Every structure is written in structure tokens, then in C-alpha cells.
Short mmCIF file of C-alpha atoms in Angstrom, two decimals:
data_model
loop_
_atom_site.label_atom_id
_atom_site.label_comp_id
_atom_site.label_asym_id
_atom_site.label_seq_id
_atom_site.Cartn_x
_atom_site.Cartn_y
_atom_site.Cartn_z
CA MET A 1 -5.04 -8.40 -4.36
CA LEU A 2 -4.91 -7.19 -8.42
CA LYS A 3 -4.25 -7.55 -15.22
CA THR A 4 -4.71 -5.49 -17.95
CA ALA A 5 -5.15 -8.33 -20.64
CA VAL A 6 -8.39 -9.24 -21.54
CA ILE A 7 -8.36 -13.34 -21.36
CA PRO A 8 -11.71 -14.58 -23.14
CA PHE A 9 -13.63 -16.65 -21.34
CA ILE A 10 -12.84 -20.14 -23.09
CA VAL A 11 -14.61 -22.48 -21.34
CA GLY A 12 -18.35 -21.03 -21.12
CA ALA A 13 -20.54 -22.71 -23.15
CA GLY A 14 -19.16 -25.53 -23.91
CA LEU A 15 -18.46 -25.94 -20.01
CA LEU A 16 -21.52 -25.82 -19.34
CA ALA A 17 -23.46 -27.70 -22.34
CA SER A 18 -21.16 -30.57 -21.02
CA ALA A 19 -22.02 -29.76 -17.52
CA PRO A 20 -25.21 -28.12 -16.75
CA PHE A 21 -23.90 -27.03 -13.17
CA ALA A 22 -24.98 -23.31 -13.62
CA HIS A 23 -28.48 -24.85 -12.90
CA ALA A 24 -28.18 -27.22 -10.33
CA ALA A 25 -29.31 -26.62 -6.81
CA SER A 26 -25.71 -28.22 -5.29
CA ASN A 27 -23.63 -26.41 -7.49
CA LEU A 28 -21.99 -23.13 -7.84
CA VAL A 29 -19.98 -21.06 -10.08
CA PHE A 30 -17.82 -18.08 -9.40
CA CYS A 31 -16.95 -15.98 -11.60
CA SER A 32 -13.13 -14.48 -10.43
CA GLU A 33 -11.02 -12.49 -11.99
CA GLY A 34 -7.46 -13.81 -11.98
CA SER A 35 -5.48 -16.89 -12.02
CA PRO A 36 -4.05 -18.08 -8.82
CA ALA A 37 -0.12 -18.27 -8.82
CA GLY A 38 -0.16 -21.26 -6.77
CA PHE A 39 -2.45 -23.19 -3.90
CA ASP A 40 -0.21 -22.49 -0.94
CA PRO A 41 -1.29 -19.97 0.72
CA ALA A 42 1.94 -19.10 2.71
CA LEU A 43 4.03 -18.43 -0.50
CA TYR A 44 1.29 -15.58 -1.51
CA THR A 45 -0.20 -12.22 -0.21
CA SER A 46 -3.07 -11.63 -2.81
CA GLY A 47 -6.68 -12.18 -2.42
CA THR A 48 -6.81 -14.21 -5.54
CA ASP A 49 -4.47 -16.87 -4.59
CA PHE A 50 -6.17 -16.79 -1.19
CA ASP A 51 -9.71 -17.16 -2.28
CA ALA A 52 -8.65 -20.33 -4.47
CA SER A 53 -6.61 -22.12 -1.24
CA ALA A 54 -6.82 -20.89 1.91
CA GLU A 55 -10.69 -20.10 1.72
CA THR A 56 -11.88 -23.15 0.18
CA ILE A 57 -9.03 -26.19 0.51
CA PHE A 58 -7.66 -25.03 3.64
CA ASN A 59 -8.34 -24.63 7.97
CA ARG A 60 -6.41 -22.49 10.52
CA LEU A 61 -5.78 -23.04 14.18
CA SER A 62 -8.14 -19.94 14.28
CA GLN A 63 -10.45 -18.10 12.11
CA PHE A 64 -12.48 -15.31 11.36
CA GLU A 65 -16.49 -15.44 11.77
CA ARG A 66 -17.93 -15.51 8.65
CA GLY A 67 -18.24 -11.81 7.08
CA GLY A 68 -16.79 -10.27 10.31
CA THR A 69 -13.48 -9.85 12.25
CA ALA A 70 -14.17 -11.54 15.21
CA VAL A 71 -11.62 -14.19 15.61
CA ILE A 72 -13.67 -18.08 16.39
CA PRO A 73 -12.08 -21.44 17.35
CA GLY A 74 -10.61 -23.43 13.80
CA LEU A 75 -8.96 -26.45 13.91
CA ALA A 76 -7.96 -25.50 17.67
CA THR A 77 -11.46 -25.71 19.88
CA SER A 78 -9.73 -23.56 22.13
CA TRP A 79 -6.07 -21.92 23.44
CA ASP A 80 -4.49 -20.84 26.84
CA ILE A 81 -2.48 -17.29 26.85
CA SER A 82 -0.08 -16.91 29.70
CA GLU A 83 -0.03 -14.20 32.30
CA ASP A 84 3.25 -12.50 30.41
CA ALA A 85 1.67 -13.26 26.78
CA LEU A 86 4.65 -15.07 25.70
CA THR A 87 3.20 -18.59 25.66
CA TYR A 88 0.03 -20.10 24.00
CA THR A 89 -1.27 -23.12 24.08
CA PHE A 90 -3.65 -24.50 21.64
CA HIS A 91 -5.86 -27.44 22.01
CA LEU A 92 -6.54 -28.89 19.12
CA ARG A 93 -10.13 -30.08 17.11
CA GLU A 94 -10.02 -33.88 16.88
CA GLY A 95 -11.46 -36.34 14.09
CA VAL A 96 -10.59 -33.77 11.39
CA LYS A 97 -9.74 -35.43 8.18
CA PHE A 98 -7.51 -34.53 5.66
CA HIS A 99 -8.57 -34.51 1.85
CA THR A 100 -8.69 -37.65 0.07
CA THR A 101 -7.54 -37.41 -3.78
CA ASP A 102 -6.05 -39.33 -6.64
CA TYR A 103 -2.79 -38.25 -5.50
CA PHE A 104 -3.09 -38.73 -1.54
CA LYS A 105 -4.91 -40.98 0.56
CA PRO A 106 -4.05 -39.91 4.55
CA SER A 107 -3.34 -42.72 6.59
CA ARG A 108 -4.43 -40.92 9.98
CA GLU A 109 -6.36 -37.71 11.15
CA PHE A 110 -5.22 -34.13 11.73
CA ASN A 111 -2.82 -33.75 14.64
CA ALA A 112 0.09 -31.69 16.00
CA ASP A 113 2.72 -32.90 13.78
CA ASP A 114 0.68 -31.31 10.86
CA VAL A 115 1.03 -27.85 13.32
CA LEU A 116 4.37 -28.20 14.13
CA PHE A 117 5.32 -29.03 10.15
CA THR A 118 3.14 -26.12 8.72
CA PHE A 119 4.97 -23.32 10.89
CA ASN A 120 8.55 -25.05 10.96
CA ARG A 121 8.52 -24.92 7.53
CA MET A 122 8.16 -21.02 7.59
CA ILE A 123 10.92 -20.57 10.35
CA ASP A 124 13.59 -23.32 9.58
CA LYS A 125 15.50 -22.73 5.95
CA ASN A 126 17.23 -25.99 6.90
CA MET A 127 14.22 -28.32 7.58
CA PRO A 128 14.55 -31.09 4.62
CA PHE A 129 11.02 -30.33 2.83
CA ARG A 130 12.24 -26.27 2.64
CA LYS A 131 15.68 -27.82 1.31
CA ALA A 132 13.88 -29.54 -1.20
CA TYR A 133 11.22 -26.92 -2.32
CA PRO A 134 13.01 -23.35 -1.31
CA THR A 135 10.40 -20.98 -0.70
CA GLU A 136 9.73 -17.53 1.02
CA PHE A 137 6.78 -16.91 3.18
CA PRO A 138 6.37 -13.23 2.53
CA TYR A 139 3.62 -12.48 5.00
CA PHE A 140 5.23 -14.70 8.06
CA THR A 141 8.18 -12.78 7.54
CA ASP A 142 7.07 -9.55 6.73
CA MET A 143 5.08 -9.39 9.89
CA GLY A 144 8.06 -10.80 11.89
CA MET A 145 7.07 -14.04 12.80
CA ASP A 146 9.63 -15.93 11.75
CA GLU A 147 11.96 -13.89 14.40
CA ASN A 148 9.56 -14.14 17.04
CA ILE A 149 8.26 -17.78 17.26
CA THR A 150 10.95 -19.10 19.55
CA ASN A 151 9.65 -22.47 20.13
CA ILE A 152 6.95 -24.86 18.69
CA GLU A 153 6.34 -27.69 20.78
CA LYS A 154 3.90 -30.54 20.51
CA LEU A 155 2.77 -31.52 24.12
CA ASP A 156 0.57 -34.20 22.73
CA ASP A 157 -1.49 -35.21 19.75
CA HIS A 158 -3.88 -32.88 20.45
CA THR A 159 -1.82 -29.82 22.23
CA VAL A 160 0.57 -27.68 20.62
CA ARG A 161 2.37 -24.80 22.74
CA PHE A 162 3.91 -21.52 20.97
CA THR A 163 6.63 -19.44 22.55
CA LEU A 164 7.17 -15.85 21.48
CA LYS A 165 10.06 -13.89 21.83
CA THR A 166 8.19 -10.61 22.51
CA VAL A 167 4.33 -9.81 23.01
CA ASP A 168 2.29 -9.97 19.72
CA ALA A 169 -1.19 -8.68 20.68
CA ALA A 170 -2.35 -9.57 17.48
CA PHE A 171 -1.21 -13.28 17.37
CA ILE A 172 -4.36 -14.83 17.47
CA GLN A 173 -5.46 -12.96 14.86
CA ASN A 174 -2.42 -13.34 12.77
CA MET A 175 -2.75 -17.32 13.31
CA ALA A 176 -6.57 -16.67 11.46
CA MET A 177 -5.10 -15.16 8.55
CA SER A 178 -4.74 -17.21 5.15
CA PHE A 179 -0.70 -17.22 5.13
CA ALA A 180 -1.38 -19.62 8.41
CA SER A 181 -3.26 -22.50 6.56
CA ILE A 182 -2.53 -25.93 8.22
CA GLN A 183 -0.40 -28.39 5.77
CA SER A 184 -0.48 -32.25 5.97
CA ALA A 185 3.08 -33.26 7.44
CA GLU A 186 2.03 -36.64 6.29
CA TYR A 187 1.53 -35.59 2.20
CA ALA A 188 4.54 -33.08 2.77
CA ALA A 189 6.65 -36.85 3.73
CA GLN A 190 5.34 -38.78 0.91
CA LEU A 191 6.00 -35.58 -1.89
CA LEU A 192 9.78 -35.23 -0.01
CA LYS A 193 10.08 -39.09 -0.71
CA GLN A 194 8.96 -38.62 -4.29
CA GLY A 195 11.12 -36.15 -5.26
CA LYS A 196 8.28 -33.80 -5.57
CA ALA A 197 7.94 -31.16 -2.88
CA ALA A 198 7.15 -28.38 -5.02
CA ASP A 199 3.71 -30.23 -5.74
CA ILE A 200 2.20 -28.84 -2.92
CA ASN A 201 1.81 -26.04 -4.10
CA GLN A 202 0.04 -27.43 -7.01
CA LYS A 203 -1.93 -30.47 -6.08
CA PRO A 204 -3.01 -29.13 -2.65
CA ILE A 205 -4.03 -31.16 0.57
CA GLY A 206 -6.08 -29.44 3.20
CA THR A 207 -9.00 -29.82 5.82
CA GLY A 208 -10.98 -27.02 4.58
CA PRO A 209 -14.56 -27.66 3.18
CA PHE A 210 -13.72 -28.13 -0.72
CA VAL A 211 -11.62 -30.82 -2.20
CA PHE A 212 -9.07 -29.48 -5.07
CA ASN A 213 -10.15 -31.26 -8.07
CA ARG A 214 -8.50 -29.58 -11.35
CA TYR A 215 -6.83 -26.70 -12.73
CA GLN A 216 -6.83 -25.07 -16.01
CA LYS A 217 -4.33 -21.66 -16.03
CA ASP A 218 -6.75 -19.00 -17.46
CA ALA A 219 -9.63 -21.04 -17.16
CA GLN A 220 -11.33 -22.71 -14.43
CA ILE A 221 -10.58 -24.47 -10.82
CA ARG A 222 -12.92 -27.08 -9.63
CA TYR A 223 -13.49 -28.38 -6.46
CA LYS A 224 -15.73 -30.78 -4.92
CA GLY A 225 -17.64 -30.19 -1.64
CA ASN A 226 -15.80 -31.99 1.21
CA LYS A 227 -18.56 -34.73 2.15
CA ASP A 228 -16.29 -35.64 5.66
CA TYR A 229 -15.65 -31.93 6.37
CA TRP A 230 -15.72 -31.69 10.50
CA ASN A 231 -18.47 -29.14 10.41
CA PRO A 232 -20.83 -30.49 8.05
CA ASP A 233 -23.24 -27.68 8.23
CA ASP A 234 -20.65 -25.54 5.71
CA VAL A 235 -20.79 -27.76 3.07
CA LYS A 236 -23.90 -27.10 0.87
CA ILE A 237 -22.55 -27.57 -2.58
CA ASP A 238 -21.29 -30.24 -4.35
CA ASN A 239 -19.12 -28.71 -6.81
CA LEU A 240 -17.63 -25.36 -6.71
CA ILE A 241 -16.17 -23.98 -9.80
CA PHE A 242 -14.12 -20.91 -10.36
CA ALA A 243 -14.76 -19.63 -13.80
CA ILE A 244 -11.64 -17.14 -14.36
CA THR A 245 -12.83 -14.22 -16.16
CA THR A 246 -10.22 -11.16 -16.42
CA ASP A 247 -12.56 -8.83 -17.93
CA ALA A 248 -15.45 -6.86 -15.74
CA SER A 249 -18.22 -6.50 -18.12
CA VAL A 250 -17.88 -10.44 -19.45
CA ARG A 251 -18.10 -11.33 -15.99
CA MET A 252 -21.24 -9.17 -15.21
CA GLN A 253 -22.96 -10.45 -18.41
CA LYS A 254 -22.27 -14.11 -17.73
CA LEU A 255 -23.60 -13.21 -13.90
CA LYS A 256 -27.11 -12.09 -15.98
CA LYS A 257 -27.11 -15.15 -18.27
CA ASN A 258 -27.00 -17.35 -14.74
CA GLU A 259 -23.54 -19.20 -16.23
CA CYS A 260 -22.16 -17.98 -12.88
CA GLN A 261 -24.17 -17.10 -9.53
CA VAL A 262 -21.51 -15.06 -7.76
CA SER A 263 -19.08 -12.41 -9.17
CA VAL A 264 -16.75 -9.96 -8.37
CA TYR A 265 -15.91 -6.43 -8.57
CA PRO A 266 -18.56 -4.82 -10.81
CA ARG A 267 -17.21 -1.81 -12.48
CA PRO A 268 -18.96 1.34 -11.14
CA ALA A 269 -20.98 2.05 -14.49
CA ASP A 270 -22.52 -1.32 -14.16
CA LEU A 271 -23.92 -0.65 -10.33
CA LYS A 272 -26.92 0.49 -11.57
CA PRO A 273 -28.31 -1.88 -14.01
CA LEU A 274 -27.29 -4.74 -11.69
CA LYS A 275 -29.34 -3.54 -8.68
CA GLU A 276 -32.15 -2.93 -11.14
CA ASP A 277 -32.05 -6.47 -12.54
CA LYS A 278 -34.73 -8.62 -10.56
CA LYS A 279 -32.97 -12.08 -10.81
CA LEU A 280 -29.66 -10.68 -9.38
CA GLN A 281 -28.78 -9.87 -5.47
CA MET A 282 -26.55 -6.83 -4.61
CA PRO A 283 -25.35 -6.63 -1.01
CA ASP A 284 -22.73 -3.91 -0.19
CA GLN A 285 -20.63 -2.48 2.99
CA ALA A 286 -18.06 -0.09 3.44
CA GLY A 287 -14.57 -1.24 2.33
CA PHE A 288 -12.08 -1.99 4.86
CA ASN A 289 -9.62 -1.08 2.08
CA LEU A 290 -7.21 1.37 0.90
CA GLY A 291 -6.38 2.57 -2.81
CA TYR A 292 -2.72 4.45 -2.79
CA ILE A 293 0.37 5.74 -4.74
CA ALA A 294 3.21 3.98 -3.18
CA TYR A 295 6.73 5.99 -3.79
CA ASN A 296 9.94 4.17 -4.06
CA VAL A 297 12.07 6.05 -1.79
CA THR A 298 15.43 4.17 -2.96
CA HIS A 299 14.63 5.35 -6.53
CA GLU A 300 15.75 9.44 -6.93
CA PRO A 301 14.13 12.00 -6.84
CA LEU A 302 11.72 10.32 -4.63
CA GLY A 303 13.95 9.91 -2.04
CA ASN A 304 13.58 13.31 -1.42
CA LEU A 305 10.90 14.37 0.64
CA LYS A 306 10.17 17.69 -0.86
CA VAL A 307 9.78 15.46 -4.43
CA ARG A 308 7.24 13.01 -2.81
CA GLN A 309 5.66 16.07 -0.87
CA ALA A 310 5.09 17.82 -4.48
CA LEU A 311 3.55 14.83 -6.02
CA ASP A 312 1.17 14.27 -3.16
CA MET A 313 -0.14 18.00 -3.61
CA ALA A 314 -0.03 17.84 -7.29
CA VAL A 315 -2.51 15.13 -7.43
CA ASN A 316 -6.17 15.74 -7.71
CA LYS A 317 -7.99 13.55 -5.42
CA GLN A 318 -11.41 14.59 -5.73
CA SER A 319 -11.45 14.37 -9.62
CA ILE A 320 -10.08 10.64 -9.64
CA ILE A 321 -12.63 9.62 -6.99
CA GLU A 322 -15.24 11.00 -9.09
CA ALA A 323 -14.20 9.66 -12.41
CA VAL A 324 -12.43 6.12 -10.90
CA TYR A 325 -15.23 5.22 -8.26
CA GLN A 326 -18.14 6.92 -9.48
CA GLY A 327 -19.82 7.51 -6.16
CA ALA A 328 -18.74 4.50 -4.73
CA GLY A 329 -15.19 5.75 -3.24
CA GLN A 330 -14.51 7.94 -0.45
CA LEU A 331 -11.55 10.33 0.24
CA ALA A 332 -8.88 9.03 2.01
CA VAL A 333 -6.09 10.91 4.45
CA ASN A 334 -4.80 8.54 6.55
CA ALA A 335 -2.65 4.98 5.65
CA MET A 336 -5.60 2.86 7.00
CA PRO A 337 -9.48 3.14 6.56
CA PRO A 338 -11.38 5.11 9.40
CA THR A 339 -13.07 1.92 10.69
CA GLN A 340 -9.93 0.79 11.90
CA TRP A 341 -9.75 1.17 15.63
CA SER A 342 -6.60 3.78 16.41
CA TYR A 343 -7.65 5.67 13.20
CA ASP A 344 -6.41 9.10 13.78
CA THR A 345 -8.81 11.72 13.12
CA SER A 346 -6.59 14.41 13.63
CA ILE A 347 -4.61 14.15 10.18
CA LYS A 348 -5.34 16.20 7.43
CA ASP A 349 -4.56 16.32 3.91
CA ALA A 350 -1.79 18.89 2.63
CA GLY A 351 -4.67 19.81 -0.02
CA TYR A 352 -4.62 20.06 -4.22
CA ASN A 353 -1.77 22.74 -4.91
CA VAL A 354 -0.53 22.97 -7.45
CA GLU A 355 1.73 26.24 -7.21
CA GLU A 356 2.98 24.87 -3.77
CA ALA A 357 3.81 21.31 -5.40
CA LYS A 358 5.94 23.51 -8.20
CA LYS A 359 7.73 25.25 -5.55
CA LEU A 360 8.49 22.49 -3.66
CA LEU A 361 10.09 20.70 -7.18
CA LYS A 362 12.01 23.60 -7.58
CA GLU A 363 13.50 23.76 -4.07
CA ALA A 364 14.51 20.13 -4.54
CA GLY A 365 16.45 20.73 -7.50
CA VAL A 366 13.89 19.19 -9.88
CA LYS A 367 13.99 20.04 -13.52
CA GLU A 368 11.03 20.45 -15.62
CA GLY A 369 10.81 17.40 -17.66
CA THR A 370 12.15 15.13 -15.21
CA GLU A 371 10.79 11.56 -16.27
CA ILE A 372 9.39 8.76 -13.63
CA THR A 373 7.61 5.42 -14.02
CA LEU A 374 4.04 5.16 -12.63
CA TRP A 375 3.22 1.24 -12.75
CA ALA A 376 -0.80 0.78 -13.20
CA MET A 377 -2.48 -2.53 -11.88
CA PRO A 378 -3.60 -4.82 -14.52
CA VAL A 379 -6.39 -5.91 -12.30
CA GLN A 380 -9.67 -4.71 -10.71
CA ARG A 381 -9.91 -4.61 -6.76
CA PRO A 382 -12.39 -2.61 -4.47
CA TYR A 383 -9.85 -0.40 -3.73
CA ASN A 384 -9.17 0.56 -7.26
CA PRO A 385 -11.78 -0.58 -9.84
CA ASN A 386 -9.86 1.18 -12.53
CA ALA A 387 -6.03 1.68 -12.31
CA LYS A 388 -5.58 2.33 -15.84
CA LEU A 389 -7.96 5.41 -15.86
CA MET A 390 -6.21 6.53 -12.43
CA ALA A 391 -2.90 6.29 -13.52
CA GLU A 392 -3.65 8.31 -16.81
CA MET A 393 -5.10 11.12 -14.71
CA LEU A 394 -2.25 10.97 -12.17
CA GLN A 395 0.00 11.15 -15.07
CA SER A 396 -1.98 14.33 -16.42
CA ASP A 397 -1.61 15.89 -12.59
CA TRP A 398 1.77 15.51 -12.17
CA ALA A 399 2.37 16.90 -16.21
CA LYS A 400 1.19 20.11 -14.59
CA VAL A 401 3.68 20.39 -12.17
CA GLY A 402 6.45 19.61 -14.58
CA ILE A 403 6.90 15.64 -13.94
CA LYS A 404 6.57 13.21 -17.03
CA ALA A 405 5.21 9.59 -15.98
CA LYS A 406 5.40 6.68 -18.05
CA ILE A 407 2.57 4.41 -17.48
CA VAL A 408 4.12 0.98 -16.88
CA SER A 409 2.29 -2.47 -16.17
CA TYR A 410 2.45 -6.26 -16.18
CA GLU A 411 0.68 -9.20 -15.54
CA TRP A 412 -0.63 -9.35 -12.10
CA GLY A 413 1.71 -11.94 -10.70
CA GLU A 414 4.67 -10.24 -12.55
CA TYR A 415 3.49 -6.75 -11.31
CA LEU A 416 3.87 -7.91 -7.63
CA LYS A 417 7.04 -9.84 -8.10
CA ARG A 418 8.72 -6.88 -10.01
CA ALA A 419 7.33 -4.24 -7.41
CA LYS A 420 8.69 -6.24 -4.23
CA ALA A 421 12.31 -6.44 -6.10
CA GLY A 422 12.11 -2.44 -6.43
CA GLU A 423 11.84 -1.79 -9.98
CA THR A 424 9.01 0.99 -9.52
CA ASP A 425 9.53 4.47 -9.16
CA ALA A 426 5.48 5.46 -8.08
CA MET A 427 2.85 2.48 -8.40
CA LEU A 428 -0.49 2.25 -7.86
CA ILE A 429 -1.37 -0.59 -5.30
CA GLY A 430 -3.64 -1.26 -2.22
CA TRP A 431 -4.91 -3.19 0.51
CA SER A 432 -7.94 -4.66 2.02
CA GLY A 433 -7.33 -5.65 5.86
CA ASP A 434 -6.72 -9.25 6.91
CA ASN A 435 -7.27 -9.37 10.63
CA GLY A 436 -9.01 -6.24 11.83
CA ASP A 437 -5.96 -5.22 13.73
CA PRO A 438 -3.54 -2.00 13.37
CA ASP A 439 -0.59 -3.45 12.88
CA ASN A 440 -1.78 -5.32 9.21
CA TRP A 441 -1.69 -1.95 8.34
CA LEU A 442 1.02 0.02 9.62
CA GLY A 443 3.44 -3.16 10.00
CA THR A 444 2.91 -5.05 7.29
CA LEU A 445 2.87 -1.92 4.53
CA TYR A 446 4.73 0.37 5.56
CA GLY A 447 7.04 -1.15 8.72
CA CYS A 448 10.76 -1.96 8.30
CA ASP A 449 10.33 -5.60 8.38
CA ALA A 450 8.65 -5.57 5.04
CA VAL A 451 10.84 -3.68 2.98
CA ASN A 452 11.19 -6.55 0.79
CA GLY A 453 7.63 -7.67 0.52
CA ASN A 454 4.37 -5.52 1.18
CA ASN A 455 6.46 -2.47 1.30
CA PHE A 456 6.70 -1.25 -2.08
CA SER A 457 7.84 2.08 -0.93
CA LYS A 458 10.74 0.51 0.76
CA TRP A 459 10.54 3.33 3.22
CA CYS A 460 11.87 2.14 6.53
CA ASP A 461 11.82 4.63 9.08
CA LYS A 462 13.55 4.03 12.68
CA ASP A 463 11.25 6.16 14.75
CA TYR A 464 8.30 5.08 13.04
CA ASP A 465 9.36 1.64 13.07
CA GLN A 466 10.01 1.87 16.91
CA LEU A 467 6.55 2.91 17.62
CA ILE A 468 4.51 0.28 15.83
CA LYS A 469 7.13 -2.19 17.15
CA THR A 470 6.22 -0.93 20.76
CA ALA A 471 2.51 -1.19 19.93
CA LYS A 472 2.66 -4.76 19.06
CA ALA A 473 4.42 -5.69 21.82
CA THR A 474 1.81 -3.98 24.02
CA PRO A 475 -1.40 -5.93 25.74
CA ASP A 476 -3.25 -2.52 26.72
CA GLN A 477 -5.24 -1.32 23.61
CA ALA A 478 -5.43 2.05 24.53
CA LYS A 479 -2.03 2.36 25.13
CA ARG A 480 -1.41 0.82 21.63
CA THR A 481 -3.86 3.23 19.97
CA GLU A 482 -1.97 6.11 21.53
CA LEU A 483 1.52 4.80 19.69
CA TYR A 484 -0.42 3.95 16.24
CA LYS A 485 -1.87 7.42 16.25
CA GLN A 486 2.09 8.60 17.27
CA ALA A 487 3.11 6.40 13.95
CA GLN A 488 0.58 7.62 11.88
CA VAL A 489 1.54 11.40 12.30
CA ARG A 490 5.00 10.04 11.68
CA LEU A 491 4.14 8.42 8.28
CA LYS A 492 1.76 11.59 7.13
CA GLU A 493 4.97 13.63 7.40
CA GLN A 494 7.33 11.73 5.69
CA VAL A 495 4.77 10.83 2.26
CA PRO A 496 6.03 7.49 1.61
CA ILE A 497 2.39 6.67 -0.04
CA THR A 498 -0.27 9.18 -1.40
CA PRO A 499 -3.94 7.48 0.09
CA ILE A 500 -6.27 8.17 -2.66
CA ALA A 501 -9.64 6.55 -1.51
CA HIS A 502 -11.53 4.15 0.57
CA SER A 503 -14.34 2.14 -1.55
CA THR A 504 -17.76 0.52 -1.06
CA VAL A 505 -17.84 -3.17 -1.40
CA TYR A 506 -20.36 -4.39 -4.04
CA GLN A 507 -20.85 -8.53 -4.31
CA PRO A 508 -23.13 -9.12 -7.17
CA MET A 509 -24.66 -12.59 -7.26
CA SER A 510 -28.09 -14.32 -8.27
CA ALA A 511 -31.15 -14.24 -6.33
CA LYS A 512 -30.47 -17.83 -5.51
CA VAL A 513 -27.48 -17.78 -3.47
CA THR A 514 -28.11 -18.04 0.18
CA ASP A 515 -26.25 -17.09 3.11
CA PHE A 516 -23.33 -15.27 1.28
CA LYS A 517 -21.11 -13.35 3.74
CA ILE A 518 -19.06 -10.61 2.55
CA SER A 519 -15.69 -10.59 3.94
CA PRO A 520 -14.34 -7.52 5.36
CA PHE A 521 -10.72 -8.70 4.43
CA GLY A 522 -12.01 -8.51 0.84
CA LEU A 523 -12.07 -12.68 0.39
CA ASN A 524 -14.34 -14.87 -1.25
CA SER A 525 -15.61 -17.30 1.02
CA PHE A 526 -17.92 -20.46 0.14
CA TYR A 527 -18.37 -22.45 3.29
CA GLY A 528 -21.95 -22.00 4.28
CA VAL A 529 -22.85 -20.75 1.02
CA GLY A 530 -25.94 -22.63 -0.80
CA VAL A 531 -28.36 -22.05 -4.28
CA LYS A 532 -31.72 -22.68 -3.77
CA ASP A 533 -33.39 -24.72 -7.01
#
């Protein structure tokens, strides 16, 4: 999802001079904002990683319609759900080919064995491949799927049955998420035999619309259009290149020069000139996102509710939204966006109140001048276009109530790794929804199961957790909504986070790009996308 160091785009002119792909109708350059940590989507939770792997190289059993949250068939053409909602039978698509590369040539088509390998690898720590390449699967475990899936059976080559311990009302949506990308069991067996299991994360093989070609860290990723793709209408680009460009102003310059045709995360200050450029188009949509401050409740004095309440009240949200989002942000009150069903409109903010914040800190016994660290994301995201500026404004806000905040930052992958390990006091972070279900917010970000994953507050409240787990196991949406509303009230009372803003998402691109759909989940997908000559 999120780097302050500016890395110059070292492949720009030379890359274009040697291969004029920027002007060829069957080629597209995407100015991405960061290097992926790897190419195995199950290992990560960041959009940067998913764009480079799940959205290009892989498919899932179910998938989201382009630009929407509705679930449609993917590698499964259909599925049956038992009356008790504990058994899901997937009917697999026939004739799907895995990628052929210089490091792997498949001898068979996609089948049930690949589904079993993909999910058993995440469930069984003793399976040979997992032992050869010991890894964690943060999304899968944060959502409790490792505990809830009790059995996966191959009924025949094209039928797989999943059995759950408890009802998971979002199971089909979850199976469409990036982490559930289907791997090749045959390729995994080859890597295991060669003693190179870790290559699954560096030399990926999938069934997706683009075939991995090569990767130069901090410079570029190259893909080729998959000519054997099971849905040929989705592959309109011969060569897809991710030009990794960390600086937002450089990305926009490259876009204007047609050195890339699609870019991400424009600075608010760039929106007006970009909209006025007739060579560009600038689609936008309301963001399904949230930028927030997470308070690590395992670190004192943040374990004290009054301290969290005080810090929350001391934040001048309106000033931050005006300076950081510059008209493209909406003040956030709740722990998820108002476009998410079950959002509780009755919840109100405590409001900006410096004197009340000082009083609460005094009651909590916190001395003036107490120091805490405030972590600032090193990268731009729709939910936070300028974390450095936001951190500086928070530093100033909190100084007014006697709290000294030291601003800390790391490279993006390191930032997330250290934060999950619990090194932060307060941190800037955010989220773009992944599957359209409330559990993707209330469970994935704030639930007890996510404490060592995306729950950066390390907040585990038993009452709250009972509410969200009961909701997740309730098929009836009206009943789920009521439980989620109760959970939102509890979370607001306990202040593990301060919601700051939801932002409008803008996607600048060349006027020649056709049929690009903005993802509500903050991802960048190029299947179905073309470039006019």
C-alpha cells in the first residue's frame, strides 16, 4: 500500500531509445510508485505487491468484475454452497494453461491439484514445500482462514470441495482476493526437486493475462501478453512494462511526455494542470479507503484509554484535510468508509478540543514533554497523498497538548515489517478495501486474529472481537449489519485509531488508453486495457 527517498528513473530515456514501446499500439508503460517485495501474492498485503503479481500473472477461483465489487467466475466457472453454508464445491474451468517461460514448461493444464497445493501450502506448515520455503501468509491467517478451512478435497480433476468449521459469509469474496491466487503444483514440485523453493517468489508462474519476463529492482518489471490466455479478449497488450518511479512529480512529467501511458497517485497540487492537458484523461471515483493513525496499545502511555482519547481530540483533522488532500479528501469519522454497507451513520467524532485533551492527559498522569514516536509512511497512497506533511502537522498538534512526537520513517517494506513486529508508538497507515465486505475492515484491521498482521494498534478487545466473529458467521445481511454497527460503536469508544480521511481516487493516463477501469480496491489491472495508435 505505501518510501521517502526519491530514486531517479534510471531506465527512462535509454529504455525508450532501445525499444520504442511507449509509442506502439500493443505496448503499455505503467508508472508505478514502488518496487514489489516479491511475486507470490499470498505472502503480502500491499497493493504494490498485488499490482505486480496478482493483477498481472495470476488468477483466482472467483474474481471481481473490472472496476467493481461484484464477484464473477474466474478459474472456477461456478460453485455450489451447501444449505448449512459450510461446504463450497468449485467447478473448475477446463483448458486453462499455465505460463511457459525459459524456467518452466508445463506438461498439463490447470486442474484440482493446483488448487489443493495453493491452499494446503497456507494451511499445513509440515507440507514439504512449506518446510523447504518457510513463509507466513498474513492475509490468510489475519482472516482466520487457516483455522476455518477444515478440509479441501479433490472430487475429480475439475471439482474441488472446501469444508469450513464455521460459516464465513464473505468466503466467495475472500477467494477473489489477491492472496488466493492459484499457483502451479507442477512448478512447485519442480522447484522442490531442484532445491529452489524460494524461486516461487522471484520467478512466478501463473495462469494470468501477462507472463513475467524480468525484474530490475527500483527500475522496471517487464511482462509479455499471454497469447494462450483462457479469455483472449482480455489481452490487448503485447508488452506491459512497470516503470518504477517513486517521485510523484517525475511520474507526472513522464506521463506528459508519453514515456508512460498510465500513472498512479498524483499530488493534489498536480490535479488541475493534469485535467487541463488535452493529451491526458483523468477518470476519478469516490475512494473506498481510509487514512488513519494507529496507536500501539502495547506501548505506554498509549495503553491508557484517556491518552488515546486526548491524542484523538488534539488532531485538527480539517486543517490536515485542507493541506494534505487539497480538496480531494472527506473527513473520516468511522473505522471504514461510508460507502461500505453496514456503516454506522450515528457515530460522531469527539471533535477537536485542545483544552479537553490537556485535561485527559493530566488525569492519565502524563507529564508535559512526554515523547512518543510517530511513524510516517514513505510512499504516496490514495488514502494519504503526503504522509510526511501529515506527520509534521500532527507533531505540531500534539505539541500543543504537551506531547513531543519524533517522526520516524523507513523504506516501505521495512516500514510494514517493523510495524507488524510492534516497534511503533503511533503510526500513519491506511487501507483500500479488498472485497466489499465489512469484515475486510473490521476484522482484517482491528480484530484479535490480525494483531500480528494488519492490526497495527495491537488492540484486542474481546467484546469487539465477539461481535465481528458472530457477524462473519451470520449469513443474514440485516443481522450482520446490526452486529457490525455495535462493533463500530465499541471501536470508537476504545480509540485504537484516529480516522483522518477518505480520499477521491484519480487515475491520470494518456488519452490513447482504452477501457481502463479504476478499481475500488486501489489496485491497477491491465487485462482488457488497450492503447490506441
